CSV table of C-alpha atoms in Angstrom, one decimal:
chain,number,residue,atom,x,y,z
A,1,UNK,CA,-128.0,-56.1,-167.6
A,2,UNK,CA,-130.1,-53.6,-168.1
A,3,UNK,CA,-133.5,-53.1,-165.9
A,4,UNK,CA,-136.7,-53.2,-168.5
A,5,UNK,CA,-139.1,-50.7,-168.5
A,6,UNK,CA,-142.8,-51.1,-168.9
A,7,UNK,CA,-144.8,-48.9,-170.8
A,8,UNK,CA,-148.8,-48.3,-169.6
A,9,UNK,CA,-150.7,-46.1,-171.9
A,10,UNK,CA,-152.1,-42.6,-170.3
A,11,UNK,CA,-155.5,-43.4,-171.1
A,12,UNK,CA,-155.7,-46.8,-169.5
A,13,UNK,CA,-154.1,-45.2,-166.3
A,14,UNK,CA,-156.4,-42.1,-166.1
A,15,UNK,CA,-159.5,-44.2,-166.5
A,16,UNK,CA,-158.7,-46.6,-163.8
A,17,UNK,CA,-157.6,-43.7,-161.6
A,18,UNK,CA,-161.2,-42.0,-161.5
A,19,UNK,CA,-164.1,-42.9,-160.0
A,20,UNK,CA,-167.9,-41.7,-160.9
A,21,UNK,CA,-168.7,-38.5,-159.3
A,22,UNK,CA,-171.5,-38.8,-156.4
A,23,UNK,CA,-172.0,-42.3,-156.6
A,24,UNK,CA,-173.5,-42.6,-153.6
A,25,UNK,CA,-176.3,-40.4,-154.6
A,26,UNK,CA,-177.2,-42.3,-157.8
A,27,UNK,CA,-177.3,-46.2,-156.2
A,28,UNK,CA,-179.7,-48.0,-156.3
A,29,UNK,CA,-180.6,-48.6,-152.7
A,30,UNK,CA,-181.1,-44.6,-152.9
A,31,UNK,CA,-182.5,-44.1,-156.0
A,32,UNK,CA,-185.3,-46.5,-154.4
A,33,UNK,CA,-185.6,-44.9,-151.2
A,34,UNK,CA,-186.3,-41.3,-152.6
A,35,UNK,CA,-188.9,-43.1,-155.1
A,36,UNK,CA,-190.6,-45.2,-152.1
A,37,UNK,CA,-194.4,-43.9,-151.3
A,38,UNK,CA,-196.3,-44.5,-148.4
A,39,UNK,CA,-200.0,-45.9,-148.9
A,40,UNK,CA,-201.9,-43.9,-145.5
A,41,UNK,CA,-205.6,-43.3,-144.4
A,42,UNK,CA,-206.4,-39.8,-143.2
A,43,UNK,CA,-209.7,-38.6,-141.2
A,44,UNK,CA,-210.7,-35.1,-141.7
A,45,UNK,CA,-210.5,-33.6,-137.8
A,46,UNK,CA,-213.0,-30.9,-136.5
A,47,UNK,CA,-213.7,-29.5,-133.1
A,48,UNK,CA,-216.6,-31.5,-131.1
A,49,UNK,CA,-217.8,-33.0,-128.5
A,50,UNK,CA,-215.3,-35.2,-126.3
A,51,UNK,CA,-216.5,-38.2,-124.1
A,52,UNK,CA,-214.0,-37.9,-121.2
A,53,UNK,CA,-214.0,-40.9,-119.5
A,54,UNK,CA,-212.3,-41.1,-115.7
A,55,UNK,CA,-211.6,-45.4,-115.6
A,56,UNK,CA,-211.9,-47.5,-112.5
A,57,UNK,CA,-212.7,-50.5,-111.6
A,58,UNK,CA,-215.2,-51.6,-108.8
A,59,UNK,CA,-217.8,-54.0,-107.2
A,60,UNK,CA,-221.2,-54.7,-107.5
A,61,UNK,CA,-223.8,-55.1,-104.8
A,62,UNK,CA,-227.2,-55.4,-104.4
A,63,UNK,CA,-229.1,-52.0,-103.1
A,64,UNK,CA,-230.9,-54.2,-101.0
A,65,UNK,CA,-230.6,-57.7,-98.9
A,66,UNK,CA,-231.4,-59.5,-95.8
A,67,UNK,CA,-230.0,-62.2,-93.5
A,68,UNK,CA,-232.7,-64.8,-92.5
A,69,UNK,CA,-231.7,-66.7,-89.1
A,70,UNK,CA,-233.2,-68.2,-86.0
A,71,UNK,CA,-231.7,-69.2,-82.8
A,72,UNK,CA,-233.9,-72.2,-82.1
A,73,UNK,CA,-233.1,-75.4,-81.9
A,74,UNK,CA,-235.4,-77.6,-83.5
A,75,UNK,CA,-234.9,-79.5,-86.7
A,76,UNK,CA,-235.8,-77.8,-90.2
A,77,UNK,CA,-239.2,-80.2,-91.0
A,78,UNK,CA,-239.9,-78.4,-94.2
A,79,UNK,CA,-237.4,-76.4,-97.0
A,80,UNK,CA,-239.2,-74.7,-100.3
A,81,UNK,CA,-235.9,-72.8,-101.6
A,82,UNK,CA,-232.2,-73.6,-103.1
A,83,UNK,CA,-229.4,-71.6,-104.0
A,84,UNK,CA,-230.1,-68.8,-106.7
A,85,UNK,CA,-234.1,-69.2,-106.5
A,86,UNK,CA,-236.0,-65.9,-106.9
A,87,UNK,CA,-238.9,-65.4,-104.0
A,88,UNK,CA,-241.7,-63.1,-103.4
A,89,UNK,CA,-242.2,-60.9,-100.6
A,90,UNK,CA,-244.4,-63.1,-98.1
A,91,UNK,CA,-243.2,-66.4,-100.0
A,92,UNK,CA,-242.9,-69.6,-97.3
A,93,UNK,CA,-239.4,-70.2,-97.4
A,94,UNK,CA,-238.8,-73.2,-94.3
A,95,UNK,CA,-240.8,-74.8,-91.6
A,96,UNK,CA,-239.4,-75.7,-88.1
A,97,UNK,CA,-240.7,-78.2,-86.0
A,98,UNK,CA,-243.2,-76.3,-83.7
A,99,UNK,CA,-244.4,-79.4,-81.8
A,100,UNK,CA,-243.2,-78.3,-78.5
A,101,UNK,CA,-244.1,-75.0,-78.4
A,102,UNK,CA,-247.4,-75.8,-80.0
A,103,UNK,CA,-247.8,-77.9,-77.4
A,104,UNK,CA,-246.8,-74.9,-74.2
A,105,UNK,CA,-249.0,-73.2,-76.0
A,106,UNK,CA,-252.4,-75.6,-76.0
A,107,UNK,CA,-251.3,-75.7,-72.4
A,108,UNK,CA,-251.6,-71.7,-71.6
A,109,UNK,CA,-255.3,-72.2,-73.6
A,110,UNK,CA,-256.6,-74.9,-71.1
A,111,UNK,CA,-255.3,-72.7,-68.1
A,112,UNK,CA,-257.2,-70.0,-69.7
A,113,UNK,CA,-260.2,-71.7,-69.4
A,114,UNK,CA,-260.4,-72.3,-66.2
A,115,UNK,CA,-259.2,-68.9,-65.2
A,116,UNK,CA,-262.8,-67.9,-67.3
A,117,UNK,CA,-264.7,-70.0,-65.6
A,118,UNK,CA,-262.9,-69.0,-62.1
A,119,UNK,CA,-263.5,-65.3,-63.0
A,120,UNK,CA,-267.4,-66.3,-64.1
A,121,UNK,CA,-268.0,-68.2,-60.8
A,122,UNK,CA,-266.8,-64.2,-58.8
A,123,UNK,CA,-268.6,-62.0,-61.4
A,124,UNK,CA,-271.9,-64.0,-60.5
A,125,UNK,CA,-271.4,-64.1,-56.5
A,126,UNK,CA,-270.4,-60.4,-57.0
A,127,UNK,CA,-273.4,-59.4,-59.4
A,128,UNK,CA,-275.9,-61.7,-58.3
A,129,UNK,CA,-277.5,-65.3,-59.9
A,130,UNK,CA,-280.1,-63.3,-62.5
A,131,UNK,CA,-276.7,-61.8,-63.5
A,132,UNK,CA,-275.2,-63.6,-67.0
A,133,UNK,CA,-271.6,-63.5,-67.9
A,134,UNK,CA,-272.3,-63.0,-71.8
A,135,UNK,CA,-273.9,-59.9,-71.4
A,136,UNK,CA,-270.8,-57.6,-70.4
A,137,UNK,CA,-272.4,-54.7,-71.0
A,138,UNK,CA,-273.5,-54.8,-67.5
A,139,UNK,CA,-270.5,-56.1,-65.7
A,140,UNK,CA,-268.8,-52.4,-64.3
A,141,UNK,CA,-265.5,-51.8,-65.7
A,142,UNK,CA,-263.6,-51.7,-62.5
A,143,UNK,CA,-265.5,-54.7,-61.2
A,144,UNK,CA,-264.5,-56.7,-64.1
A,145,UNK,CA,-260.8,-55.2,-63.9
A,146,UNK,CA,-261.0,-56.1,-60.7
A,147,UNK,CA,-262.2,-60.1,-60.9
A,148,UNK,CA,-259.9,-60.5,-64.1
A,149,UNK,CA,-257.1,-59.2,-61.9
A,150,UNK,CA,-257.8,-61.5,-59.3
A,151,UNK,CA,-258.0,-64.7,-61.2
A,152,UNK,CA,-254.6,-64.1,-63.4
A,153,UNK,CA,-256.1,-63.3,-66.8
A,154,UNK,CA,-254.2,-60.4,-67.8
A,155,UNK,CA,-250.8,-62.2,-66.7
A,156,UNK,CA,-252.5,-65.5,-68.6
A,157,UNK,CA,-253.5,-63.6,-71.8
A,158,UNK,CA,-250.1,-62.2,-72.0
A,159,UNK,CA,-248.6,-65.4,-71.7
A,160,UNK,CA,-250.6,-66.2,-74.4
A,161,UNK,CA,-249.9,-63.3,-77.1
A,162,UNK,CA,-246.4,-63.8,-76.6
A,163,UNK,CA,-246.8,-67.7,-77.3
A,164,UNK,CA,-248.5,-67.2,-80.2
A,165,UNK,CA,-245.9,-64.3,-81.5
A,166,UNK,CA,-243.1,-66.8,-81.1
A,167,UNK,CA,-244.6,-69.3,-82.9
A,168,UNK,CA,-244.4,-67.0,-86.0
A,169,UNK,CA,-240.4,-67.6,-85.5
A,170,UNK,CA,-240.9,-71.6,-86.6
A,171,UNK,CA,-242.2,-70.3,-90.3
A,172,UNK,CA,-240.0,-67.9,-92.4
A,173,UNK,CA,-240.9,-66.0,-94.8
A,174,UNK,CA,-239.6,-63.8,-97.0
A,175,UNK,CA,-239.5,-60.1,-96.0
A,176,UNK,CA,-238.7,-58.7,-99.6
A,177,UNK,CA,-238.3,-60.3,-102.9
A,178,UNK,CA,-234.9,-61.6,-104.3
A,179,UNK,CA,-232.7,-64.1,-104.9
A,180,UNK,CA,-231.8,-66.8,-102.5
A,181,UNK,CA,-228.0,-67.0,-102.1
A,182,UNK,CA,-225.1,-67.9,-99.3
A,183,UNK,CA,-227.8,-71.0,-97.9
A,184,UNK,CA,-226.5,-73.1,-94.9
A,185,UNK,CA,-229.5,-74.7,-93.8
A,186,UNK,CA,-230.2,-78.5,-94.6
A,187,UNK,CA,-233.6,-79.8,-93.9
A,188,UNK,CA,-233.8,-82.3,-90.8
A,189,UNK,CA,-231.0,-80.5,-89.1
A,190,UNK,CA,-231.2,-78.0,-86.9
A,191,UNK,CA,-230.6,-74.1,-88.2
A,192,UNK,CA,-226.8,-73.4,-88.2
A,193,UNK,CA,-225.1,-70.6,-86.0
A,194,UNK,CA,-224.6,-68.5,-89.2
A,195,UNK,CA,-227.0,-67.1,-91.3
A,196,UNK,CA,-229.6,-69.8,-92.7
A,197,UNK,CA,-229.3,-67.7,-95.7
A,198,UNK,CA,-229.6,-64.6,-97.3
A,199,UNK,CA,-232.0,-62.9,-99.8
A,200,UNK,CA,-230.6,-60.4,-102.1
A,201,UNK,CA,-232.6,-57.8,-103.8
A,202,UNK,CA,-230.3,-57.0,-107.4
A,203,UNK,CA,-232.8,-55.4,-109.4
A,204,UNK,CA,-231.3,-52.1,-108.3
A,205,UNK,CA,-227.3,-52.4,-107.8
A,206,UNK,CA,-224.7,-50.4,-106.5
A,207,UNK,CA,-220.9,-50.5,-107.4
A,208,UNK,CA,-218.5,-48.8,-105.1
A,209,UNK,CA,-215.0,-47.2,-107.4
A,210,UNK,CA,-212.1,-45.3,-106.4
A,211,UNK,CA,-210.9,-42.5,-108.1
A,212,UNK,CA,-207.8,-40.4,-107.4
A,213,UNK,CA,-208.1,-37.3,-105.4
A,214,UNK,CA,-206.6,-34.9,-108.9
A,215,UNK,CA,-210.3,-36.2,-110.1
A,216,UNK,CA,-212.0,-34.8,-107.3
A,217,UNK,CA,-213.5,-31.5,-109.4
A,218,UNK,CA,-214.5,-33.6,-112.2
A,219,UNK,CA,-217.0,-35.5,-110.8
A,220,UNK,CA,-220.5,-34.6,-109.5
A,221,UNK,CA,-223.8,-36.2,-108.5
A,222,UNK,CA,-225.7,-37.9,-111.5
A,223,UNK,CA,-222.8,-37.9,-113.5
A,224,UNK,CA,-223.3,-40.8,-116.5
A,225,UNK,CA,-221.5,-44.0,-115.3
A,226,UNK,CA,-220.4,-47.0,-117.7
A,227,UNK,CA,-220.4,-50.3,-116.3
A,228,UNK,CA,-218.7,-53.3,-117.4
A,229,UNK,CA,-218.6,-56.4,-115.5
A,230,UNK,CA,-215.9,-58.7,-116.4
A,231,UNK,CA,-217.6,-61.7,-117.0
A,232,UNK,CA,-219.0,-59.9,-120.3
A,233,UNK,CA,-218.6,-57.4,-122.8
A,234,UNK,CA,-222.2,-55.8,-122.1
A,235,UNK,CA,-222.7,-52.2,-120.5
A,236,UNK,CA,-224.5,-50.8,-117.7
A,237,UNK,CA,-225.6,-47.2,-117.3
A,238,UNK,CA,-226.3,-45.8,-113.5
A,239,UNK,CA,-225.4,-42.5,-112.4
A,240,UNK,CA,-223.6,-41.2,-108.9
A,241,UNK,CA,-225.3,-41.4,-106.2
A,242,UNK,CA,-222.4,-40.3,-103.3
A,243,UNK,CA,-219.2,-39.4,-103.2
A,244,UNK,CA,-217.3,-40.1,-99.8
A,245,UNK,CA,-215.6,-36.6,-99.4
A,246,UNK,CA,-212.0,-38.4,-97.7
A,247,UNK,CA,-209.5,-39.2,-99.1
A,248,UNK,CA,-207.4,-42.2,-98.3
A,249,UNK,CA,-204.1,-43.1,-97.2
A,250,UNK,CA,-203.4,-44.1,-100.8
A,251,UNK,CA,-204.9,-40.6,-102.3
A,252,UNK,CA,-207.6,-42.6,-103.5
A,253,UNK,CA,-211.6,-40.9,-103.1
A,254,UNK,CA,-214.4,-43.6,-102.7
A,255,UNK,CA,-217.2,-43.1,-105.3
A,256,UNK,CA,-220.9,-45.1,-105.4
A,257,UNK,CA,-223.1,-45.3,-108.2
A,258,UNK,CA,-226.6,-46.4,-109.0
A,259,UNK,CA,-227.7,-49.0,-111.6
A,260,UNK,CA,-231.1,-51.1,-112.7
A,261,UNK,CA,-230.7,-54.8,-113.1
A,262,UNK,CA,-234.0,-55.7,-114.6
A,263,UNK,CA,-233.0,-58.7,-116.3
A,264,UNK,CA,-230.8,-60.1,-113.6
A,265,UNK,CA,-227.4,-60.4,-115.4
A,266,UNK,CA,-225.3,-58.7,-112.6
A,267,UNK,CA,-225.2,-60.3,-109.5
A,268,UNK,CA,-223.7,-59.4,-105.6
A,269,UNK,CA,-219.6,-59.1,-105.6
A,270,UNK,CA,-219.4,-59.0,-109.6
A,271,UNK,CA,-215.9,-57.1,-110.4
A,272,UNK,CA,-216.2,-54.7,-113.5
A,273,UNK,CA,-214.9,-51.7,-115.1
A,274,UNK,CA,-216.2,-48.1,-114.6
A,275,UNK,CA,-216.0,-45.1,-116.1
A,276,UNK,CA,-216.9,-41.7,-115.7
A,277,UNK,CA,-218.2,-39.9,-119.1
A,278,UNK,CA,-218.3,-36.0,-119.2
A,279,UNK,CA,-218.7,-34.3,-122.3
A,280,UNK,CA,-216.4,-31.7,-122.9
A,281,UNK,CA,-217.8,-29.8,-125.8
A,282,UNK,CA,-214.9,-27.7,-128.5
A,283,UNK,CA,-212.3,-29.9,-128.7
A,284,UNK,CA,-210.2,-31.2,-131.4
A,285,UNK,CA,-209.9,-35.0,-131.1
A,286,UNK,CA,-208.2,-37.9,-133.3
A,287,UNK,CA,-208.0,-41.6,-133.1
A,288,UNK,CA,-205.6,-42.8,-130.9
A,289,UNK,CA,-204.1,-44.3,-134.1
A,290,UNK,CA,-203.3,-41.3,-134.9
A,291,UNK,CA,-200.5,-41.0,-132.3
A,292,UNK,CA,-197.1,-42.2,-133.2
A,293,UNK,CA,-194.3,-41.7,-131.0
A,294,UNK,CA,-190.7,-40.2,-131.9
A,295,UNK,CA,-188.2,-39.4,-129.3
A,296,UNK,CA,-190.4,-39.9,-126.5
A,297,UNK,CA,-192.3,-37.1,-127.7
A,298,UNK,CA,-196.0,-37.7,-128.9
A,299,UNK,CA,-196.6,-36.7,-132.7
A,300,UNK,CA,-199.1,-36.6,-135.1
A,301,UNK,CA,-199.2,-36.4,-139.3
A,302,UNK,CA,-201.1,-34.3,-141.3
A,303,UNK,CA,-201.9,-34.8,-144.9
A,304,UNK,CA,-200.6,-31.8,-147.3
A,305,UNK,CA,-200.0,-32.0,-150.9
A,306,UNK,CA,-198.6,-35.6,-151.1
A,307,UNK,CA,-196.5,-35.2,-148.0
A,308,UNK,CA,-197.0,-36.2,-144.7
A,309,UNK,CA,-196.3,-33.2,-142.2
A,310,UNK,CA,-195.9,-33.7,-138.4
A,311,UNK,CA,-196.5,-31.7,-135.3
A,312,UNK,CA,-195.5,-32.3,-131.9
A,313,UNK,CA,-199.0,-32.8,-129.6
A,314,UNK,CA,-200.2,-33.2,-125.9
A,315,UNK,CA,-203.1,-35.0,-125.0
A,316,UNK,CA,-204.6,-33.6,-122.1
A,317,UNK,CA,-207.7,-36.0,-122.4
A,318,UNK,CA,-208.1,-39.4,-123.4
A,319,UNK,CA,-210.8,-42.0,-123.4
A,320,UNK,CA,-211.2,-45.7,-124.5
A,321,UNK,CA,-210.2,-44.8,-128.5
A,322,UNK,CA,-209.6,-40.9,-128.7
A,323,UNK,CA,-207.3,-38.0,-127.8
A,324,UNK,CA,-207.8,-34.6,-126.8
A,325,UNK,CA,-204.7,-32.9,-128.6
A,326,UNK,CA,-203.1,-29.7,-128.7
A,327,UNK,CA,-199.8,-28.1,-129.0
A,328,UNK,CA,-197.1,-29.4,-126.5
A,329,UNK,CA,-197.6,-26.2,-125.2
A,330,UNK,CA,-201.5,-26.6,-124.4
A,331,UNK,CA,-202.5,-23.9,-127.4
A,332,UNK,CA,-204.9,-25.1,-129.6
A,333,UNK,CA,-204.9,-26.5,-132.9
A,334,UNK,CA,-206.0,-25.6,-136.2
A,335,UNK,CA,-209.3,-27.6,-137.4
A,336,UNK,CA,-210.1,-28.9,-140.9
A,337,UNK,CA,-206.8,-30.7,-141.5
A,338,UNK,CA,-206.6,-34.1,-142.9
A,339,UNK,CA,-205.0,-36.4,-140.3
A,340,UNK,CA,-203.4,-39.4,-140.9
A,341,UNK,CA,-204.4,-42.2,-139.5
A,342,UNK,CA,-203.1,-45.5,-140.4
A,343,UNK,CA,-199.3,-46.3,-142.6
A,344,UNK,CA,-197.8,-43.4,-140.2
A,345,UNK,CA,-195.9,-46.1,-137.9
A,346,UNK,CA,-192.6,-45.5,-140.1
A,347,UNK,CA,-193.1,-41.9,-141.4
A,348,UNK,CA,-190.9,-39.3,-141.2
A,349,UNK,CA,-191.1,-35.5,-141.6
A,350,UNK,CA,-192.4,-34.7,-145.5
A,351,UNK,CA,-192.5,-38.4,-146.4
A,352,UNK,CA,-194.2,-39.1,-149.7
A,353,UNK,CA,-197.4,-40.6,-148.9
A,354,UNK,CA,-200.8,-41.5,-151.1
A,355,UNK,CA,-204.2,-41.6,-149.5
A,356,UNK,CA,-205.7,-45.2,-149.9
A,357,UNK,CA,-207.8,-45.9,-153.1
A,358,UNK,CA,-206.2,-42.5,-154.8
């Protein structure tokens, strides 16, 4: 038997034997991908004024404060303070129980007496009985020195000051005005071994802040200081008042700056955040939304004709939401170019892009 043969027309086998030239180019997947525009915002960029800003962080303190003890032994009979009060300077603060030495020192005053009366009795055997003891001006110096001397009145007198200075001890008062804080003494007990308490001056403050030694030249006395304690969002301005000129083990330079605290809202041992602010006047400076990253290289877009345009940047400055930039190489850049700002997260090189609201 003869094999069959099977005839295919030559048009249905040269159609299925071609396939549409560049079809790759023409898909859809493409065809929306070269049609896709970005939607950006762009800032017009000039050259200015730069807040440099050299962060720390640091503690607070009080420019001023006192300890208050006493090493007697008595009981605490009276208490006029707490915890977190403000005082005057001069303010009675606590009472302890003078009874005893009140008492020694009733005891030096009736000794006293008699000592007069001793000292009268040689004055008028020395000077005669028409002589009276009230007028001194005609009792001799070194006659009198001399009777006094005898008798024990200078020794007794002395006793007597220094009675009356030590009773001064059993009433505090307050030697400056502030705020009552660290308090250990409890009335009816006897004052502790530490501190009774302490009184802390905080309207003017001072917060120590490390910087690293590469800062060292950009810092001076009264330079501008932000302060931001970490219980709140509210700055502080002070300016610096030393600069410990050591460095540390850990390369670090110890700064202290000088603050008002009128309306109390720091207070002794706060934490916060400091920075340094210089200005440093012609530079070119964007958002730090501005920056994108690509390759590990910093980057920025510029806004031409529809199309975003990039260029490679350093930033040799930077503060809480801006960048110094120039040129990777540290030349500067032009001015007056519209930089884009926002919608540059996924942009490449010459990606079609339209300015919001346009």
């Amino acid at each position: 038997m003869r094999p069959s043969t099977i005839l295919i027309p030559l048009g249905i086998l040269a159609a299925s034997c071609t396939s549409p030239a560049n079809e790759a180019d023409t898909s859809p997947v493409m065809q929306e991908a070269e049609a896709k525009i970005t939607e950006v915002s762009t800032l017009l960029v000039e050259r200015g004024n730069f807040k440099r800003e050299i962060l720390s962080q640091g503690v607070l303190h009080a420019r001023s404060r006192v300890e208050i003890s006493s090493d007697l032994n008595e009981v605490v009979t009276e208490l006029y303070i707490r915890n977190g009060q403000r005082v005057q300077k001069g303010e009675l603060l606590a009472k302890i129980d003078d009874s005893k030495i009140h008492s020694e020192l009733e005891q030096l005053k009736l000794s006293m007496q008699k000592i007069l009366r001793e000292r009268d009795k040689l004055l008028i055997a020395k000077l005669g009985y028409g002589f009276s003891t009230g007028d001194s001006a005609r009792i001799p110096k070194e006659v009198l020195d001399m009777v006094q001397m005898d008798v024990g009145f200078q020794e007794k007198e002395l006793e007597i000051r220094v009675k009356e200075a030590e009773m001064k001890n059993y009433v505090l008062r307050a030697p400056l005005a502030g705020r009552i804080a660290d308090m250990h003494v409890e009335l009816l007990n006897p004052p502790p071994d530490n501190p009774l308490f302490i009184i802390i001056d905080d309207r003017d403050m001072l917060v120590s802040f490390p910087i690293m030694e590469s800062h060292f030249g950009e810092i001076a006395l009264g330079d501008r200081v932000r302060i931001t304690a970490l219980a709140s969002d509210e700055n502080h301005y002070g300016k610096i008042t030393a600069i410990n000129p050591k460095v540390s083990e850990g390369g670090m330079i110890e700064v202290r700056a000088s603050l008002s605290n009128p309306n109390g809202q720091l207070i002794d041992g706060m934490k916060c955040k400091v920075a340094v602010e210089k200005i440093l006047p012609g530079k070119l400076v964007i958002p730090k939304s501005a920056l994108v990253m690509r390759d590990n290289r910093k980057v920025m877009f510029y806004y031409e004709d529809g199309l975003a345009q990039w260029q490679y940047i350093a930033t040799p400055y930077e503060n809480t939401d801006s960048y110094v930039v120039t040129t990777e190489e540290g030349d500067e850049l032009p001015a007056g170019k519209e930089v884009i700002i926002s919608g540059n997260m996924n942009l490449a090189h010459e990606s079609k892009v339209v300015k919001t609201g346009e």
